[in-house]
Amino acid sequence: MIFVLVSLTPLLAVEASYLENENSNTQSDKVITVDSTNFRFSPSEITLNEGESVRFFWSGEFLGHNAVEENGFFDSGDPETNVDYTFNFEIGTNGTYTYVCEPHEQMGMIGTIIVKPIITDSDEEEEEEEEEVMKNEAIPGVLFYNV
């Protein structure tokens, strides 16, 4: 008689991984608010990856504010006391973006968003190919240093 032992552990790990990814997508928004006392965005600089979103959120402000990228890449609209505006930086939009609150720009209400490029599968494949070439060119007993 033959017994087969089947473990469900890999399936549970896959499900947990899926749930983590599902939850991380909703939590990947970086939130920027306003500090009305000092007329500043808070935080004034953020870094995120392509594919992530930034959310401009404030409510009950005494004065209206907005967030407008200097080249018009994104615009939360007219200055408002209540704003809930989200902008997604799609793949290919890496770079540095400066934005202002139009009515308070002269008071220094300026912010910066740095968007880092995302590594794609083709980038990883190229790196693996380069590593494979280096392995194939190795001479036993000799160390090579890439300077």
Tab-separated table of C-alpha atoms in Angstrom:
chain	number	residue	atom	x	y	z
A	1	MET	CA	0.000	0.000	0.000
A	2	ILE	CA	1.325	3.477	-0.982
A	3	PHE	CA	0.575	6.611	1.016
A	4	VAL	CA	0.780	10.075	-0.489
A	5	LEU	CA	1.263	13.030	1.806
A	6	VAL	CA	0.011	16.312	0.414
A	7	SER	CA	0.864	19.571	2.128
A	8	LEU	CA	-1.400	22.585	1.809
A	9	THR	CA	1.285	24.915	3.163
A	10	PRO	CA	2.356	26.213	-0.296
A	11	LEU	CA	-1.265	26.998	-1.144
A	12	LEU	CA	-1.734	28.907	2.094
A	13	ALA	CA	1.455	30.865	1.442
A	14	VAL	CA	0.238	31.804	-2.046
A	15	GLU	CA	-3.097	32.966	-0.655
A	16	ALA	CA	-1.400	35.028	2.084
A	17	SER	CA	0.926	36.575	-0.477
A	18	TYR	CA	-2.038	37.461	-2.689
A	19	LEU	CA	-3.863	39.081	0.221
A	20	GLU	CA	-0.781	41.103	1.165
A	21	ASN	CA	-0.498	42.404	-2.408
A	22	GLU	CA	-4.214	43.166	-2.502
A	23	ASN	CA	-4.004	45.176	0.740
A	24	SER	CA	-0.751	46.916	-0.199
A	25	ASN	CA	-2.324	48.309	-3.367
A	26	THR	CA	-4.923	50.172	-1.342
A	27	GLN	CA	-2.319	51.379	1.151
A	28	SER	CA	0.288	52.524	-1.378
A	29	ASP	CA	-1.131	56.051	-1.556
A	30	LYS	CA	1.172	58.610	0.029
A	31	VAL	CA	-0.952	61.290	1.665
A	32	ILE	CA	-0.056	64.971	1.568
A	33	THR	CA	-1.925	67.413	3.775
A	34	VAL	CA	-1.534	71.119	4.464
A	35	ASP	CA	-0.013	72.901	7.426
A	36	SER	CA	-2.116	76.067	7.301
A	37	THR	CA	-0.276	77.701	10.178
A	38	ASN	CA	2.995	77.741	8.230
A	39	PHE	CA	1.507	77.617	4.701
A	40	ARG	CA	3.332	74.383	3.852
A	41	PHE	CA	2.489	70.987	2.409
A	42	SER	CA	3.075	68.175	4.865
A	43	PRO	CA	5.265	66.410	4.063
A	44	SER	CA	6.816	68.848	1.612
A	45	GLU	CA	8.743	66.096	-0.205
A	46	ILE	CA	7.864	62.471	-0.854
A	47	THR	CA	9.406	59.648	-2.847
A	48	LEU	CA	7.376	56.911	-4.487
A	49	ASN	CA	7.623	54.402	-7.305
A	50	GLU	CA	5.966	54.390	-10.689
A	51	GLY	CA	2.550	52.810	-10.344
A	52	GLU	CA	1.953	54.363	-6.924
A	53	SER	CA	-0.409	57.204	-6.096
A	54	VAL	CA	-0.268	60.417	-4.153
A	55	ARG	CA	-3.356	61.651	-2.346
A	56	PHE	CA	-3.833	65.323	-1.507
A	57	PHE	CA	-6.251	65.480	1.391
A	58	TRP	CA	-7.432	68.242	3.688
A	59	SER	CA	-10.737	69.278	5.171
A	60	GLY	CA	-12.108	72.140	7.209
A	61	GLU	CA	-9.323	74.535	6.288
A	62	PHE	CA	-9.972	78.237	6.887
A	63	LEU	CA	-8.382	79.175	3.545
A	64	GLY	CA	-8.616	77.314	0.246
A	65	HIS	CA	-5.628	75.380	-1.091
A	66	ASN	CA	-4.826	73.359	-4.187
A	67	ALA	CA	-1.915	71.343	-5.587
A	68	VAL	CA	-0.833	72.149	-9.137
A	69	GLU	CA	2.269	70.670	-10.777
A	70	GLU	CA	4.364	73.433	-12.381
A	71	ASN	CA	3.975	71.960	-15.901
A	72	GLY	CA	0.321	71.000	-15.475
A	73	PHE	CA	1.022	67.264	-15.107
A	74	PHE	CA	-1.540	67.109	-12.305
A	75	ASP	CA	-3.955	69.660	-10.893
A	76	SER	CA	-6.298	69.254	-7.919
A	77	GLY	CA	-8.518	72.039	-9.238
A	78	ASP	CA	-9.508	75.401	-7.802
A	79	PRO	CA	-8.397	76.218	-4.254
A	80	GLU	CA	-10.802	74.588	-1.799
A	81	THR	CA	-11.076	74.227	1.958
A	82	ASN	CA	-11.881	70.502	1.504
A	83	VAL	CA	-9.818	68.506	-0.996
A	84	ASP	CA	-9.562	64.781	-1.630
A	85	TYR	CA	-7.602	64.383	-4.871
A	86	THR	CA	-5.574	61.315	-5.878
A	87	PHE	CA	-3.104	61.145	-8.751
A	88	ASN	CA	-1.508	57.901	-9.991
A	89	PHE	CA	2.014	57.991	-11.428
A	90	GLU	CA	1.854	55.398	-14.190
A	91	ILE	CA	4.782	53.372	-15.515
A	92	GLY	CA	7.056	55.681	-17.515
A	93	THR	CA	6.380	58.795	-15.401
A	94	ASN	CA	9.517	58.646	-13.261
A	95	GLY	CA	11.116	61.992	-12.488
A	96	THR	CA	10.897	64.901	-10.100
A	97	TYR	CA	7.711	66.961	-9.933
A	98	THR	CA	7.384	70.333	-8.248
A	99	TYR	CA	3.905	71.489	-7.309
A	100	VAL	CA	2.494	74.590	-5.654
A	101	CYS	CA	-0.567	75.885	-3.887
A	102	GLU	CA	-1.467	78.663	-6.326
A	103	PRO	CA	-2.800	81.213	-3.823
A	104	HIS	CA	0.120	80.664	-1.431
A	105	GLU	CA	3.054	79.993	-3.755
A	106	GLN	CA	4.699	83.322	-2.869
A	107	MET	CA	4.555	82.298	0.793
A	108	GLY	CA	6.602	79.171	-0.009
A	109	MET	CA	3.806	76.614	-0.236
A	110	ILE	CA	5.724	74.374	-2.633
A	111	GLY	CA	6.227	70.617	-2.629
A	112	THR	CA	8.238	67.980	-4.445
A	113	ILE	CA	7.363	64.454	-5.532
A	114	ILE	CA	10.196	62.162	-6.627
A	115	VAL	CA	9.004	59.194	-8.687
A	116	LYS	CA	11.495	56.343	-9.008
A	117	PRO	CA	11.376	54.020	-12.029
A	118	ILE	CA	9.994	50.578	-11.457
A	119	ILE	CA	12.118	47.571	-12.411
A	120	THR	CA	10.312	45.557	-15.058
A	121	ASP	CA	10.662	41.859	-15.825
A	122	SER	CA	12.719	42.674	-18.933
A	123	ASP	CA	15.179	44.673	-16.772
A	124	GLU	CA	15.550	41.687	-14.442
A	125	GLU	CA	16.024	39.327	-17.403
A	126	GLU	CA	18.799	41.554	-18.798
A	127	GLU	CA	20.545	41.546	-15.405
A	128	GLU	CA	20.263	37.742	-15.217
A	129	GLU	CA	21.670	37.406	-18.755
A	130	GLU	CA	24.614	39.647	-17.851
A	131	GLU	CA	25.290	37.553	-14.738
A	132	GLU	CA	25.084	34.338	-16.797
A	133	VAL	CA	27.587	35.701	-19.336
A	134	MET	CA	29.952	36.622	-16.524
A	135	LYS	CA	29.653	33.114	-15.035
A	136	ASN	CA	30.370	31.495	-18.409
A	137	GLU	CA	33.471	33.634	-18.882
A	138	ALA	CA	34.915	32.821	-15.473
A	139	ILE	CA	38.253	31.047	-15.222
A	140	PRO	CA	38.489	28.588	-12.330
A	141	GLY	CA	40.739	29.844	-9.551
A	142	VAL	CA	40.794	33.444	-10.868
A	143	LEU	CA	38.888	36.318	-9.335
A	144	PHE	CA	37.726	39.204	-11.486
A	145	TYR	CA	36.961	42.600	-10.048
A	146	ASN	CA	34.707	44.961	-11.937
A	147	VAL	CA	36.198	48.420	-11.415
